[in-house]
XYZ file of C-alpha atoms in Angstrom:
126
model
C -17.367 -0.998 -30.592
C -16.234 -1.459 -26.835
C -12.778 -3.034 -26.665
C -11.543 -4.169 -23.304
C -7.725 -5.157 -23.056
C -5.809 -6.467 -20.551
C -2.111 -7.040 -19.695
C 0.451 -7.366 -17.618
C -0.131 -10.964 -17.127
C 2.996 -13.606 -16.666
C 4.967 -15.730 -14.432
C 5.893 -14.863 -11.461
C 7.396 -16.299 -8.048
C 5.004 -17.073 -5.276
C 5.747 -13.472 -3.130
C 6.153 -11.613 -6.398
C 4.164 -9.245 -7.749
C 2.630 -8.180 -10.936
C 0.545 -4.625 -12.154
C -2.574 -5.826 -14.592
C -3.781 -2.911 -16.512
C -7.251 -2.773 -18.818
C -7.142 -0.371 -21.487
C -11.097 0.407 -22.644
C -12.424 1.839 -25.625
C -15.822 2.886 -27.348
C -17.303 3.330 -23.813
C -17.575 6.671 -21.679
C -15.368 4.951 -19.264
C -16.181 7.299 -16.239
C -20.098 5.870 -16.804
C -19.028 2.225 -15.520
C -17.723 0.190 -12.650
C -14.911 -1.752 -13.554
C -14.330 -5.467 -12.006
C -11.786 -8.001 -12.170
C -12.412 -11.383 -12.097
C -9.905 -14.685 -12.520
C -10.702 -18.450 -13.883
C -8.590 -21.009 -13.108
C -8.592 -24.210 -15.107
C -11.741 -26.667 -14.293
C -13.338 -24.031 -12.110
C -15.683 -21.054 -12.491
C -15.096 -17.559 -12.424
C -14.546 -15.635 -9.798
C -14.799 -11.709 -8.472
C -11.532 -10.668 -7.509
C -12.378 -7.230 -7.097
C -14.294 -3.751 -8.083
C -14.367 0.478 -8.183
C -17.135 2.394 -8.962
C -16.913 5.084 -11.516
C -14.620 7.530 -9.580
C -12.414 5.224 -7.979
C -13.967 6.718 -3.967
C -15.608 2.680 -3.438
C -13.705 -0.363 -3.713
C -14.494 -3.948 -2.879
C -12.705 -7.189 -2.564
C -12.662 -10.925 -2.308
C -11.434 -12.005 0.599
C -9.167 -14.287 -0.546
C -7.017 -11.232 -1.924
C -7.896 -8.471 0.854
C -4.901 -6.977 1.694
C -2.622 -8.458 -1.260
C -4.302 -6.664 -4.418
C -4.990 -2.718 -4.812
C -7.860 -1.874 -7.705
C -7.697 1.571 -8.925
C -8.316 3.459 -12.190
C -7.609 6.154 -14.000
C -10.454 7.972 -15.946
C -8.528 10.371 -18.000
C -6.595 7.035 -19.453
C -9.311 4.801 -19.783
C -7.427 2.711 -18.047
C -8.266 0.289 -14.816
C -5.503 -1.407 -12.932
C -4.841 -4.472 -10.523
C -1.820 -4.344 -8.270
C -1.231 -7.625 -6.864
C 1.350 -8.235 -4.239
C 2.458 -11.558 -2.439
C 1.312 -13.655 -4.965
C 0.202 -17.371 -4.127
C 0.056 -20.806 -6.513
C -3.704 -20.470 -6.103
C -3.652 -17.022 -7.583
C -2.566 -18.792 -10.803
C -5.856 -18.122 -13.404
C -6.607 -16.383 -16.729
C -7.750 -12.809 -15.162
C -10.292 -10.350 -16.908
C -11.505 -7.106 -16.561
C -15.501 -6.266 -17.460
C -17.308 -2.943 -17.440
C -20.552 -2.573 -15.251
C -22.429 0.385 -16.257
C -26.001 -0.554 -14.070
C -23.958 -0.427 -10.500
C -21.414 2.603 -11.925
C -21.451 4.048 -8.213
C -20.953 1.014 -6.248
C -19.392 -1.884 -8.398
C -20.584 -5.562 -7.984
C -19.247 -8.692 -7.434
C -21.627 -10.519 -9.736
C -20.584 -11.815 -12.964
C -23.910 -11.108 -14.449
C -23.656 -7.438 -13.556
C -21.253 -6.779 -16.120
C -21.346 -5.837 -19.935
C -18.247 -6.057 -21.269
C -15.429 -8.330 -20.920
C -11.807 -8.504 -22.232
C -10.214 -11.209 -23.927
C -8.133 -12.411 -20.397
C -4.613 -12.238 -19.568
C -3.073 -15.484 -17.802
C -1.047 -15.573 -14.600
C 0.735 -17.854 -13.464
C 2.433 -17.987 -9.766
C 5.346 -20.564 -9.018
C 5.942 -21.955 -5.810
């Protein structure tokens, strides 16, 4: 069966960084988009941020343009959010889901997505 799972989560420092990383398995990974998305306690989730199936289109929130770097690697399996200058209000459980319907562009839609992992909090301290 597909298995997405994250980690990398933690605590960190607001201006720190952290590397998430989403291992997937039972899926031809290079046939699917891969997204991250974040939920924060009392709120709903979010898109955070997405690559199509060879890693040439990427898309963002705004709220992290310019602080978080998506990329994957197909011969791993493996998808990967780099996120720099962390803020408080990045603090949220973050997943990664599989998209196989918009493989060559990503989405930003929750609904869009097939799979999801099990979540991997973050916390940022001010």
């Amino acid at each position: 069966q597909v298995q997405l799972v994250e980690s990398g989560g933690g605590l960190v420092q607001a201006g720190g960084s952290l590397r998430l990383s989403c291992a997937a398995s039972g899926l031809t990974f290079s046939n699917y988009a891969m997204g991250w998305f974040r939920q924060a306690p009392g709120k709903e989730r979010e898109f955070v941020a997405t690559i199509n199936w060879n890693g040439g289109k990427t898309r963002y929130a705004d709220s992290v343009k310019g602080r978080f770097t998506i990329s994957r690697e197909n011969a791993k399996n493996t998808a990967y959010l780099q996120m720099n200058s962390l803020k408080p209000e990045d603090t949220a459980v973050y997943y990664c889901a599989a998209d196989p319907e918009n493989y060559y562009r990503g989405s930003s839609a929750v609904s869009e997505y097939d799979y999801w992992g099990q979540g991997t909090q973050v916390t940022v301290s001010s």
